Amino acid sequence: MSEQNVVHGIVKDEELTLNLPDLVSKKKLIKYQRGEMAFDSYDTMNYFYFVMSGKIKISQINSKNAKEQTINILTRGDMFDTVTLLDGKEHDYISTVIEESEVVEVPIAHVRELIENDSAFKSFFFPYLAKQMRQIEDLAVDLSLYDVYNRLLRLIGRNIDKTKNVTKLNLIDNLSHEELASLVGSVRKVVNRNLQKLKEEGVIELSRKHIKLKNLQDLLEKLKY
C-alpha cells in the first residue's frame, strides 16, 4: 500500500469535492492494490474514508465454515464507515480490494464536525446514508424471500447502467462467479448453474468474468413475478 499527503484542493472532480469541503484540511490519499486488505475496524474508529476510484469489498465471514457474505462493494463516490461514524462503536467487517483503488482518509472527528456544522455536506451525506440503508434492506429481503435464481435477477436489475447503454452492467460486470456468489449468499457452483439458466433463457450473455445483459425486456418481465 502506498500513501502520499494530499495537498488541500488537489481533488478536483466536481462530484467528489462535495465529500471533501474546505472545512477538511487534514487528509491523506491512500492507494491500494488488488488483493490487499484496506482499512480495518481500528482504522475506522479513527478515520473516515472517501472512495475515489476502484472497488473495495466489505464482507463478513463465518469462521466455522468459511462462508462469506458480501455486504457492499464500495466504488467511486462511496464513503465508509457510516456505522462507526454515527454510533462510535467498533464495526466487525473485512475489507478486500478487488480492483486497484484510491481512497481519501479523513480524521473521523472532522467528519462529525461537518455533519454538525456544514449544510452542504449534510445535504449530500444524509441521502447517501438513506441509499445505504435501502441497499441493506434489499439484501435482507433477497436472502430471506428469494431463491438464488431470483436473487441474481434482482442483482442484475439493480446494476443496469441507465445513463449510457442499458445493456451494460455497473459494478458486477467483471466480478468472478465466486464474488457474485458472496453477493447473493450462495456458492459458486449454484451461481454458475443459475447464470447458465439465464443464458439459456436469452436474458444474458456470458464470457470470462463478464456478464452482458442481452434482453432487458425479458429481465424486467421476470422481475415482475
PDB file of C-alpha atoms in Angstrom:
ATOM      1  CA  MET A   1       0.000   0.000   0.000  1.00  0.00           C
ATOM      2  CA  SER A   2       1.417   3.392  -0.968  1.00  0.00           C
ATOM      3  CA  GLU A   3       0.488   6.649   0.715  1.00  0.00           C
ATOM      4  CA  GLN A   4       1.019  10.320  -0.020  1.00  0.00           C
ATOM      5  CA  ASN A   5      -0.161  13.530   1.552  1.00  0.00           C
ATOM      6  CA  VAL A   6      -2.921  15.302  -0.309  1.00  0.00           C
ATOM      7  CA  VAL A   7      -2.367  18.998  -0.888  1.00  0.00           C
ATOM      8  CA  HIS A   8      -5.503  20.927   0.055  1.00  0.00           C
ATOM      9  CA  GLY A   9      -7.681  21.283  -3.026  1.00  0.00           C
ATOM     10  CA  ILE A  10      -5.981  18.600  -5.142  1.00  0.00           C
ATOM     11  CA  VAL A  11      -9.246  16.694  -5.548  1.00  0.00           C
ATOM     12  CA  LYS A  12     -10.857  18.483  -8.486  1.00  0.00           C
ATOM     13  CA  ASP A  13     -13.675  16.146  -9.532  1.00  0.00           C
ATOM     14  CA  GLU A  14     -16.838  18.216  -9.001  1.00  0.00           C
ATOM     15  CA  GLU A  15     -18.880  15.357  -7.586  1.00  0.00           C
ATOM     16  CA  LEU A  16     -16.248  14.216  -5.140  1.00  0.00           C
ATOM     17  CA  THR A  17     -15.413  17.692  -3.853  1.00  0.00           C
ATOM     18  CA  LEU A  18     -18.825  17.561  -2.194  1.00  0.00           C
ATOM     19  CA  ASN A  19     -17.282  14.882   0.001  1.00  0.00           C
ATOM     20  CA  LEU A  20     -14.231  16.974   0.789  1.00  0.00           C
ATOM     21  CA  PRO A  21     -15.342  20.538   1.569  1.00  0.00           C
ATOM     22  CA  ASP A  22     -12.902  23.245   2.541  1.00  0.00           C
ATOM     23  CA  LEU A  23     -13.530  22.627   6.228  1.00  0.00           C
ATOM     24  CA  VAL A  24     -11.460  19.437   5.957  1.00  0.00           C
ATOM     25  CA  SER A  25      -7.804  20.342   5.600  1.00  0.00           C
ATOM     26  CA  LYS A  26      -6.170  17.266   7.138  1.00  0.00           C
ATOM     27  CA  LYS A  27      -6.496  14.368   4.736  1.00  0.00           C
ATOM     28  CA  LYS A  28      -4.397  11.662   3.155  1.00  0.00           C
ATOM     29  CA  LEU A  29      -4.621   9.866  -0.177  1.00  0.00           C
ATOM     30  CA  ILE A  30      -4.118   6.108   0.109  1.00  0.00           C
ATOM     31  CA  LYS A  31      -3.650   3.747  -2.824  1.00  0.00           C
ATOM     32  CA  TYR A  32      -4.421   0.034  -2.599  1.00  0.00           C
ATOM     33  CA  GLN A  33      -3.511  -2.795  -4.924  1.00  0.00           C
ATOM     34  CA  ARG A  34      -5.828  -5.663  -5.818  1.00  0.00           C
ATOM     35  CA  GLY A  35      -5.863  -8.363  -3.136  1.00  0.00           C
ATOM     36  CA  GLU A  36      -4.806  -6.083  -0.287  1.00  0.00           C
ATOM     37  CA  MET A  37      -6.829  -5.605   2.839  1.00  0.00           C
ATOM     38  CA  ALA A  38      -7.903  -1.977   3.021  1.00  0.00           C
ATOM     39  CA  PHE A  39      -8.983  -0.335   6.269  1.00  0.00           C
ATOM     40  CA  ASP A  40      -9.861  -2.375   9.359  1.00  0.00           C
ATOM     41  CA  SER A  41     -12.090  -1.766  12.386  1.00  0.00           C
ATOM     42  CA  TYR A  42      -9.257   0.023  14.211  1.00  0.00           C
ATOM     43  CA  ASP A  43      -8.792   2.398  11.273  1.00  0.00           C
ATOM     44  CA  THR A  44     -12.479   3.231  11.038  1.00  0.00           C
ATOM     45  CA  MET A  45     -12.688   4.022  14.746  1.00  0.00           C
ATOM     46  CA  ASN A  46     -10.316   6.897  13.994  1.00  0.00           C
ATOM     47  CA  TYR A  47     -10.765   7.739  10.313  1.00  0.00           C
ATOM     48  CA  PHE A  48     -13.468   8.066   7.675  1.00  0.00           C
ATOM     49  CA  TYR A  49     -12.872   7.119   4.034  1.00  0.00           C
ATOM     50  CA  PHE A  50     -13.997   8.607   0.723  1.00  0.00           C
ATOM     51  CA  VAL A  51     -13.541   6.238  -2.228  1.00  0.00           C
ATOM     52  CA  MET A  52     -12.097   7.989  -5.272  1.00  0.00           C
ATOM     53  CA  SER A  53     -11.703   5.009  -7.605  1.00  0.00           C
ATOM     54  CA  GLY A  54     -11.604   1.212  -7.763  1.00  0.00           C
ATOM     55  CA  LYS A  55     -13.631  -1.411  -5.919  1.00  0.00           C
ATOM     56  CA  ILE A  56     -13.400  -2.462  -2.261  1.00  0.00           C
ATOM     57  CA  LYS A  57     -15.469  -5.346  -0.942  1.00  0.00           C
ATOM     58  CA  ILE A  58     -16.943  -5.141   2.556  1.00  0.00           C
ATOM     59  CA  SER A  59     -17.858  -8.589   3.863  1.00  0.00           C
ATOM     60  CA  GLN A  60     -18.174 -10.868   6.851  1.00  0.00           C
ATOM     61  CA  ILE A  61     -17.003 -14.480   7.085  1.00  0.00           C
ATOM     62  CA  ASN A  62     -18.241 -17.342   9.235  1.00  0.00           C
ATOM     63  CA  SER A  63     -15.025 -18.691  10.763  1.00  0.00           C
ATOM     64  CA  LYS A  64     -16.561 -22.144  11.265  1.00  0.00           C
ATOM     65  CA  ASN A  65     -17.474 -22.869   7.657  1.00  0.00           C
ATOM     66  CA  ALA A  66     -15.559 -20.095   5.825  1.00  0.00           C
ATOM     67  CA  LYS A  67     -18.751 -18.899   4.129  1.00  0.00           C
ATOM     68  CA  GLU A  68     -18.535 -15.269   3.081  1.00  0.00           C
ATOM     69  CA  GLN A  69     -21.351 -12.756   2.717  1.00  0.00           C
ATOM     70  CA  THR A  70     -20.605  -9.549   0.876  1.00  0.00           C
ATOM     71  CA  ILE A  71     -22.362  -6.606   2.497  1.00  0.00           C
ATOM     72  CA  ASN A  72     -21.354  -3.977  -0.020  1.00  0.00           C
ATOM     73  CA  ILE A  73     -18.891  -3.170  -2.767  1.00  0.00           C
ATOM     74  CA  LEU A  74     -17.536   0.348  -2.434  1.00  0.00           C
ATOM     75  CA  THR A  75     -16.683   2.254  -5.580  1.00  0.00           C
ATOM     76  CA  ARG A  76     -16.159   5.835  -6.765  1.00  0.00           C
ATOM     77  CA  GLY A  77     -18.212   8.270  -4.682  1.00  0.00           C
ATOM     78  CA  ASP A  78     -18.817   5.898  -1.757  1.00  0.00           C
ATOM     79  CA  MET A  79     -17.984   6.628   1.886  1.00  0.00           C
ATOM     80  CA  PHE A  80     -17.010   4.311   4.753  1.00  0.00           C
ATOM     81  CA  ASP A  81     -17.706   3.627   7.605  1.00  0.00           C
ATOM     82  CA  THR A  82     -21.009   5.406   8.241  1.00  0.00           C
ATOM     83  CA  VAL A  83     -21.924   2.935  11.011  1.00  0.00           C
ATOM     84  CA  THR A  84     -18.947   3.756  13.228  1.00  0.00           C
ATOM     85  CA  LEU A  85     -19.181   7.424  12.260  1.00  0.00           C
ATOM     86  CA  LEU A  86     -22.667   7.623  13.755  1.00  0.00           C
ATOM     87  CA  ASP A  87     -22.564   5.273  16.753  1.00  0.00           C
ATOM     88  CA  GLY A  88     -18.865   5.440  17.686  1.00  0.00           C
ATOM     89  CA  LYS A  89     -18.650   1.666  18.105  1.00  0.00           C
ATOM     90  CA  GLU A  90     -16.263  -0.830  16.546  1.00  0.00           C
ATOM     91  CA  HIS A  91     -17.658  -2.463  13.409  1.00  0.00           C
ATOM     92  CA  ASP A  92     -16.871  -6.093  12.561  1.00  0.00           C
ATOM     93  CA  TYR A  93     -16.064  -6.492   8.848  1.00  0.00           C
ATOM     94  CA  ILE A  94     -13.385  -7.455   6.339  1.00  0.00           C
ATOM     95  CA  SER A  95     -12.365  -5.059   3.564  1.00  0.00           C
ATOM     96  CA  THR A  96     -10.757  -6.561   0.467  1.00  0.00           C
ATOM     97  CA  VAL A  97      -9.515  -4.630  -2.551  1.00  0.00           C
ATOM     98  CA  ILE A  98     -10.895  -6.309  -5.678  1.00  0.00           C
ATOM     99  CA  GLU A  99      -9.731  -3.614  -8.086  1.00  0.00           C
ATOM    100  CA  GLU A 100      -6.868  -1.125  -7.681  1.00  0.00           C
ATOM    101  CA  SER A 101      -8.329   1.651  -5.554  1.00  0.00           C
ATOM    102  CA  GLU A 102      -7.709   5.123  -4.169  1.00  0.00           C
ATOM    103  CA  VAL A 103      -9.339   6.488  -1.035  1.00  0.00           C
ATOM    104  CA  VAL A 104      -9.036   9.709   0.920  1.00  0.00           C
ATOM    105  CA  GLU A 105      -8.625   9.237   4.664  1.00  0.00           C
ATOM    106  CA  VAL A 106     -10.014  11.960   6.943  1.00  0.00           C
ATOM    107  CA  PRO A 107      -9.988  12.030  10.768  1.00  0.00           C
ATOM    108  CA  ILE A 108     -13.432  10.874  11.838  1.00  0.00           C
ATOM    109  CA  ALA A 109     -13.784  13.777  14.278  1.00  0.00           C
ATOM    110  CA  HIS A 110     -13.559  16.203  11.346  1.00  0.00           C
ATOM    111  CA  VAL A 111     -16.379  14.430   9.531  1.00  0.00           C
ATOM    112  CA  ARG A 112     -18.565  14.548  12.643  1.00  0.00           C
ATOM    113  CA  GLU A 113     -17.956  18.301  12.720  1.00  0.00           C
ATOM    114  CA  LEU A 114     -19.099  18.512   9.109  1.00  0.00           C
ATOM    115  CA  ILE A 115     -22.339  16.722   9.931  1.00  0.00           C
ATOM    116  CA  GLU A 116     -22.962  19.212  12.725  1.00  0.00           C
ATOM    117  CA  ASN A 117     -21.880  22.416  11.014  1.00  0.00           C
ATOM    118  CA  ASP A 118     -21.727  22.153   7.227  1.00  0.00           C
ATOM    119  CA  SER A 119     -25.095  22.291   5.453  1.00  0.00           C
ATOM    120  CA  ALA A 120     -23.624  21.440   2.041  1.00  0.00           C
ATOM    121  CA  PHE A 121     -22.092  18.258   3.415  1.00  0.00           C
ATOM    122  CA  LYS A 122     -25.284  17.329   5.270  1.00  0.00           C
ATOM    123  CA  SER A 123     -27.318  17.706   2.083  1.00  0.00           C
ATOM    124  CA  PHE A 124     -25.022  15.130   0.473  1.00  0.00           C
ATOM    125  CA  PHE A 125     -24.420  12.826   3.433  1.00  0.00           C
ATOM    126  CA  PHE A 126     -27.953  12.003   4.564  1.00  0.00           C
ATOM    127  CA  PRO A 127     -29.302  10.998   1.120  1.00  0.00           C
ATOM    128  CA  TYR A 128     -26.216   8.799   0.780  1.00  0.00           C
ATOM    129  CA  LEU A 129     -26.946   7.243   4.172  1.00  0.00           C
ATOM    130  CA  ALA A 130     -30.543   6.556   3.089  1.00  0.00           C
ATOM    131  CA  LYS A 131     -29.241   4.878  -0.069  1.00  0.00           C
ATOM    132  CA  GLN A 132     -27.036   2.593   2.040  1.00  0.00           C
ATOM    133  CA  MET A 133     -29.968   1.681   4.257  1.00  0.00           C
ATOM    134  CA  ARG A 134     -32.015   0.745   1.191  1.00  0.00           C
ATOM    135  CA  GLN A 135     -29.166  -1.467  -0.022  1.00  0.00           C
ATOM    136  CA  ILE A 136     -29.061  -3.317   3.289  1.00  0.00           C
ATOM    137  CA  GLU A 137     -32.848  -3.696   3.201  1.00  0.00           C
ATOM    138  CA  ASP A 138     -32.633  -5.111  -0.340  1.00  0.00           C
ATOM    139  CA  LEU A 139     -30.002  -7.605   0.807  1.00  0.00           C
ATOM    140  CA  ALA A 140     -32.112  -8.734   3.769  1.00  0.00           C
ATOM    141  CA  VAL A 141     -35.189  -9.161   1.549  1.00  0.00           C
ATOM    142  CA  ASP A 142     -33.228 -11.076  -1.095  1.00  0.00           C
ATOM    143  CA  LEU A 143     -31.702 -13.502   1.398  1.00  0.00           C
ATOM    144  CA  SER A 144     -34.981 -14.069   3.229  1.00  0.00           C
ATOM    145  CA  LEU A 145     -37.573 -14.214   0.457  1.00  0.00           C
ATOM    146  CA  TYR A 146     -35.937 -15.232  -2.834  1.00  0.00           C
ATOM    147  CA  ASP A 147     -34.096 -18.232  -4.247  1.00  0.00           C
ATOM    148  CA  VAL A 148     -30.665 -17.858  -5.870  1.00  0.00           C
ATOM    149  CA  TYR A 149     -32.101 -17.551  -9.386  1.00  0.00           C
ATOM    150  CA  ASN A 150     -34.261 -14.584  -8.381  1.00  0.00           C
ATOM    151  CA  ARG A 151     -31.506 -13.053  -6.240  1.00  0.00           C
ATOM    152  CA  LEU A 152     -29.326 -12.983  -9.353  1.00  0.00           C
ATOM    153  CA  LEU A 153     -32.141 -11.427 -11.381  1.00  0.00           C
ATOM    154  CA  ARG A 154     -32.594  -8.719  -8.764  1.00  0.00           C
ATOM    155  CA  LEU A 155     -28.833  -8.126  -8.501  1.00  0.00           C
ATOM    156  CA  ILE A 156     -28.571  -7.691 -12.271  1.00  0.00           C
ATOM    157  CA  GLY A 157     -31.631  -5.435 -12.286  1.00  0.00           C
ATOM    158  CA  ARG A 158     -30.124  -3.151  -9.644  1.00  0.00           C
ATOM    159  CA  ASN A 159     -26.899  -2.781 -11.608  1.00  0.00           C
ATOM    160  CA  ILE A 160     -28.169  -1.826 -15.059  1.00  0.00           C
ATOM    161  CA  ASP A 161     -26.373   1.253 -16.384  1.00  0.00           C
ATOM    162  CA  LYS A 162     -29.307   3.518 -17.191  1.00  0.00           C
ATOM    163  CA  THR A 163     -27.225   6.549 -18.133  1.00  0.00           C
ATOM    164  CA  LYS A 164     -25.301   5.140 -21.080  1.00  0.00           C
ATOM    165  CA  ASN A 165     -26.113   1.791 -22.645  1.00  0.00           C
ATOM    166  CA  VAL A 166     -28.878  -0.215 -20.989  1.00  0.00           C
ATOM    167  CA  THR A 167     -27.121  -3.455 -21.922  1.00  0.00           C
ATOM    168  CA  LYS A 168     -24.132  -2.524 -19.757  1.00  0.00           C
ATOM    169  CA  LEU A 169     -23.945  -3.507 -16.104  1.00  0.00           C
ATOM    170  CA  ASN A 170     -22.379  -1.397 -13.371  1.00  0.00           C
ATOM    171  CA  LEU A 171     -20.208  -2.831 -10.618  1.00  0.00           C
ATOM    172  CA  ILE A 172     -20.852  -6.562 -11.165  1.00  0.00           C
ATOM    173  CA  ASP A 173     -19.804  -6.849 -14.820  1.00  0.00           C
ATOM    174  CA  ASN A 174     -16.231  -8.015 -14.197  1.00  0.00           C
ATOM    175  CA  LEU A 175     -16.702  -9.901 -10.925  1.00  0.00           C
ATOM    176  CA  SER A 176     -15.833 -13.583 -10.666  1.00  0.00           C
ATOM    177  CA  HIS A 177     -18.638 -16.069 -10.116  1.00  0.00           C
ATOM    178  CA  GLU A 178     -17.253 -16.604  -6.625  1.00  0.00           C
ATOM    179  CA  GLU A 179     -17.641 -12.893  -5.890  1.00  0.00           C
ATOM    180  CA  LEU A 180     -21.178 -12.958  -7.294  1.00  0.00           C
ATOM    181  CA  ALA A 181     -21.947 -15.916  -5.034  1.00  0.00           C
ATOM    182  CA  SER A 182     -20.873 -13.997  -1.942  1.00  0.00           C
ATOM    183  CA  LEU A 183     -23.091 -11.094  -3.032  1.00  0.00           C
ATOM    184  CA  VAL A 184     -26.216 -13.274  -3.250  1.00  0.00           C
ATOM    185  CA  GLY A 185     -25.488 -15.514  -0.263  1.00  0.00           C
ATOM    186  CA  SER A 186     -24.707 -18.683  -2.187  1.00  0.00           C
ATOM    187  CA  VAL A 187     -21.776 -20.718  -3.511  1.00  0.00           C
ATOM    188  CA  ARG A 188     -20.045 -20.594  -6.889  1.00  0.00           C
ATOM    189  CA  LYS A 189     -21.444 -23.902  -8.161  1.00  0.00           C
ATOM    190  CA  VAL A 190     -25.051 -22.825  -7.578  1.00  0.00           C
ATOM    191  CA  VAL A 191     -24.446 -19.381  -9.079  1.00  0.00           C
ATOM    192  CA  ASN A 192     -22.802 -20.926 -12.152  1.00  0.00           C
ATOM    193  CA  ARG A 193     -25.830 -23.152 -12.693  1.00  0.00           C
ATOM    194  CA  ASN A 194     -28.268 -20.252 -12.423  1.00  0.00           C
ATOM    195  CA  LEU A 195     -26.212 -17.977 -14.666  1.00  0.00           C
ATOM    196  CA  GLN A 196     -26.228 -20.708 -17.297  1.00  0.00           C
ATOM    197  CA  LYS A 197     -30.005 -20.908 -16.948  1.00  0.00           C
ATOM    198  CA  LEU A 198     -30.315 -17.152 -17.533  1.00  0.00           C
ATOM    199  CA  LYS A 199     -28.040 -17.521 -20.551  1.00  0.00           C
ATOM    200  CA  GLU A 200     -30.169 -20.350 -21.973  1.00  0.00           C
ATOM    201  CA  GLU A 201     -33.267 -18.201 -21.476  1.00  0.00           C
ATOM    202  CA  GLY A 202     -31.665 -15.451 -23.548  1.00  0.00           C
ATOM    203  CA  VAL A 203     -31.527 -12.899 -20.732  1.00  0.00           C
ATOM    204  CA  ILE A 204     -27.728 -12.580 -20.513  1.00  0.00           C
ATOM    205  CA  GLU A 205     -24.554 -13.409 -22.397  1.00  0.00           C
ATOM    206  CA  LEU A 206     -21.553 -14.804 -20.539  1.00  0.00           C
ATOM    207  CA  SER A 207     -17.843 -14.598 -21.207  1.00  0.00           C
ATOM    208  CA  ARG A 208     -14.871 -14.862 -18.897  1.00  0.00           C
ATOM    209  CA  LYS A 209     -15.713 -12.667 -15.857  1.00  0.00           C
ATOM    210  CA  HIS A 210     -18.182 -10.639 -17.902  1.00  0.00           C
ATOM    211  CA  ILE A 211     -21.975 -10.575 -17.901  1.00  0.00           C
ATOM    212  CA  LYS A 212     -23.787  -8.755 -20.693  1.00  0.00           C
ATOM    213  CA  LEU A 213     -27.483  -8.038 -20.480  1.00  0.00           C
ATOM    214  CA  LYS A 214     -28.932  -9.373 -23.728  1.00  0.00           C
ATOM    215  CA  ASN A 215     -32.661  -8.798 -23.289  1.00  0.00           C
ATOM    216  CA  LEU A 216     -33.723  -6.013 -20.947  1.00  0.00           C
ATOM    217  CA  GLN A 217     -37.425  -6.577 -21.547  1.00  0.00           C
ATOM    218  CA  ASP A 218     -37.206 -10.252 -20.562  1.00  0.00           C
ATOM    219  CA  LEU A 219     -35.367  -9.284 -17.395  1.00  0.00           C
ATOM    220  CA  LEU A 220     -37.996  -6.709 -16.486  1.00  0.00           C
ATOM    221  CA  GLU A 221     -40.771  -9.232 -17.103  1.00  0.00           C
ATOM    222  CA  LYS A 222     -39.088 -11.774 -14.837  1.00  0.00           C
ATOM    223  CA  LEU A 223     -38.639  -9.171 -12.100  1.00  0.00           C
ATOM    224  CA  LYS A 224     -42.411  -8.622 -12.003  1.00  0.00           C
ATOM    225  CA  TYR A 225     -43.006 -12.090 -10.587  1.00  0.00           C
TER     226      TYR A 225
END
